[in-house]
XYZ file of C-alpha atoms in Angstrom:
206
model
C 116.161 114.848 98.526
C 116.459 115.868 102.168
C 117.003 112.694 104.204
C 118.665 113.914 107.398
C 116.418 113.661 110.448
C 115.655 117.169 111.760
C 117.039 117.979 115.210
C 113.476 118.528 116.433
C 112.676 114.906 115.603
C 115.657 113.195 117.229
C 113.559 112.195 120.240
C 110.833 110.646 118.079
C 110.687 106.850 117.624
C 111.803 105.365 114.316
C 110.245 102.692 112.112
C 112.299 101.353 109.222
C 114.762 104.178 109.799
C 112.065 106.850 109.380
C 110.671 109.196 112.000
C 107.241 108.145 113.240
C 105.058 111.289 113.089
C 103.342 112.273 116.315
C 99.912 112.006 114.662
C 100.488 108.567 113.103
C 98.190 105.729 114.121
C 99.978 103.082 116.195
C 98.523 99.609 115.648
C 99.729 96.631 117.715
C 102.856 98.605 118.531
C 103.581 99.408 114.896
C 103.266 102.760 113.143
C 100.718 102.893 110.330
C 102.276 105.541 108.106
C 99.644 107.550 106.244
C 96.905 106.937 108.827
C 96.090 109.584 111.425
C 95.368 108.980 115.085
C 92.215 111.102 115.491
C 92.891 112.011 119.129
C 96.482 113.043 118.492
C 95.520 115.005 115.382
C 92.842 116.869 117.356
C 95.366 117.600 120.119
C 97.889 118.884 117.579
C 95.279 121.146 115.965
C 94.082 122.655 119.250
C 97.509 123.040 120.851
C 99.212 124.296 117.686
C 101.677 121.415 117.541
C 103.721 120.077 114.628
C 102.239 116.841 113.308
C 105.715 115.296 113.024
C 107.732 116.232 116.125
C 104.816 117.322 118.405
C 106.645 120.493 119.430
C 104.796 123.854 119.438
C 104.709 125.761 116.166
C 106.648 128.987 116.123
C 106.775 132.071 113.891
C 105.890 130.261 110.643
C 104.583 126.853 109.683
C 103.656 124.778 106.632
C 100.418 123.027 105.711
C 100.058 120.386 103.001
C 97.465 121.359 100.378
C 95.717 119.515 97.536
C 93.340 121.166 95.024
C 90.372 119.708 96.943
C 91.666 121.283 100.168
C 91.982 124.635 98.448
C 88.371 124.379 97.263
C 87.026 123.535 100.704
C 89.158 126.220 102.313
C 91.208 124.236 104.810
C 94.058 121.753 105.089
C 92.799 118.593 106.852
C 96.079 117.703 108.581
C 97.985 119.441 111.398
C 100.772 121.824 110.464
C 104.525 121.219 110.212
C 107.614 123.152 111.226
C 109.705 124.567 108.354
C 112.388 122.006 109.342
C 110.013 119.037 109.494
C 108.229 119.718 106.199
C 111.185 119.028 103.831
C 111.989 115.784 105.652
C 108.377 114.673 105.358
C 108.148 115.675 101.698
C 111.310 113.710 100.908
C 110.275 110.521 102.687
C 106.498 110.295 102.283
C 105.705 108.221 99.147
C 102.628 110.307 98.388
C 104.525 113.593 98.623
C 107.753 112.584 96.893
C 105.956 111.020 93.919
C 106.879 107.392 94.622
C 103.221 106.460 95.130
C 101.129 106.959 92.005
C 97.772 106.080 93.616
C 96.127 106.465 96.983
C 96.181 103.380 99.143
C 92.936 101.421 99.364
C 91.717 101.176 102.929
C 91.075 97.674 104.313
C 87.366 97.185 104.959
C 85.703 94.293 106.772
C 82.793 92.806 104.865
C 80.864 92.456 108.118
C 81.265 96.113 109.050
C 81.465 99.219 106.842
C 84.071 100.943 108.998
C 87.698 100.883 107.917
C 90.231 99.388 110.321
C 94.028 99.298 110.407
C 93.887 95.576 109.592
C 91.469 92.976 108.262
C 91.873 90.449 111.099
C 88.440 90.073 112.749
C 90.076 88.755 115.944
C 92.261 91.838 116.346
C 91.071 94.334 118.995
C 92.193 97.345 116.967
C 89.619 100.150 116.824
C 87.112 100.573 114.034
C 87.759 103.849 112.285
C 85.064 105.442 110.185
C 86.850 106.980 107.190
C 86.136 110.581 106.280
C 84.434 111.287 102.980
C 87.690 112.509 101.479
C 89.523 109.278 102.244
C 86.674 107.204 100.864
C 86.589 109.235 97.654
C 90.383 109.031 97.166
C 90.836 105.333 97.917
C 92.655 103.716 94.990
C 92.519 106.831 92.811
C 95.489 108.519 91.062
C 97.484 110.846 93.294
C 96.635 114.543 93.386
C 98.919 117.542 93.097
C 100.434 118.424 96.478
C 101.780 121.766 97.601
C 103.276 123.091 100.839
C 101.947 126.496 101.900
C 103.761 128.640 104.460
C 101.606 130.662 106.854
C 102.545 133.044 109.674
C 101.657 131.818 113.149
C 99.536 134.916 113.796
C 97.203 133.714 111.035
C 96.738 130.214 112.446
C 92.988 129.626 112.279
C 91.097 126.368 112.716
C 87.952 125.287 110.892
C 85.495 123.270 112.994
C 82.768 120.777 112.191
C 79.351 122.398 111.971
C 77.730 119.601 113.956
C 80.557 119.478 116.530
C 81.975 122.979 117.194
C 84.749 121.585 119.386
C 86.091 119.216 116.728
C 88.570 120.803 114.273
C 88.564 119.550 110.687
C 91.570 121.505 109.505
C 93.598 124.696 109.276
C 92.036 127.582 107.375
C 93.551 128.505 104.031
C 91.538 131.724 103.873
C 94.505 133.653 105.287
C 97.591 135.381 103.834
C 99.967 132.830 102.300
C 103.669 133.644 102.537
C 104.969 131.013 100.139
C 103.788 128.076 98.027
C 105.984 125.136 97.083
C 104.961 122.349 94.678
C 105.801 118.957 96.167
C 104.470 116.770 93.348
C 102.213 117.015 90.313
C 98.986 115.059 89.933
C 98.973 111.650 88.275
C 96.684 111.670 85.234
C 94.113 108.869 84.884
C 95.153 106.336 82.239
C 92.655 107.562 79.639
C 93.672 111.198 80.124
C 97.360 110.293 79.880
C 96.709 108.394 76.624
C 94.903 111.392 75.125
C 97.742 113.673 76.168
C 100.280 111.353 74.521
C 98.245 111.398 71.292
C 98.081 115.187 71.401
C 101.820 115.451 71.944
C 102.457 113.078 69.046
C 100.133 115.065 66.778
C 101.952 118.287 67.657
C 105.391 116.720 67.316
C 106.155 117.195 71.010
C 107.129 113.603 71.826
C 110.593 114.586 72.944
C 109.424 117.346 75.314
């Protein structure tokens, strides 16, 4: 795995020895890895910034893509530099395969909005989760790919009810390269059926 911090990221703060992405939510002074700061993400989308180092994108960039993103036609997170993407893929548990399931979001029983913590006395903001996050919470991890796109084809997709709010980067453009980061985790019942099929076909050792 690639573990060296990219030169572009040397000025970024660290948490547990890892670079804190520009778009990460900061809660009580601590980085919440895996949670996006909506304002910073919007800024990165509109200004064509890397979600990790916050520097402007250049000739080519990567976007992270799941099958659901491909179906809806856009990647819901800001792009990454070619140097920042391998570092992220190596150190993000969801991308490197360490995490087998999506994290369940903490939800207060007195309010349906998800928050960074479950302490009712904490002043942290209430964050309404998007439909995708709600649907994925606690489910097996999807397949993840990194797609390279030329900067001249950088196109944003906006919310229909809020034309100034970007929801992601369009995938309906020429793709220069695709790289598989991890395969999907099969649900337990599907995995059991696959094991039975392999046994029946004598493929246990494959």
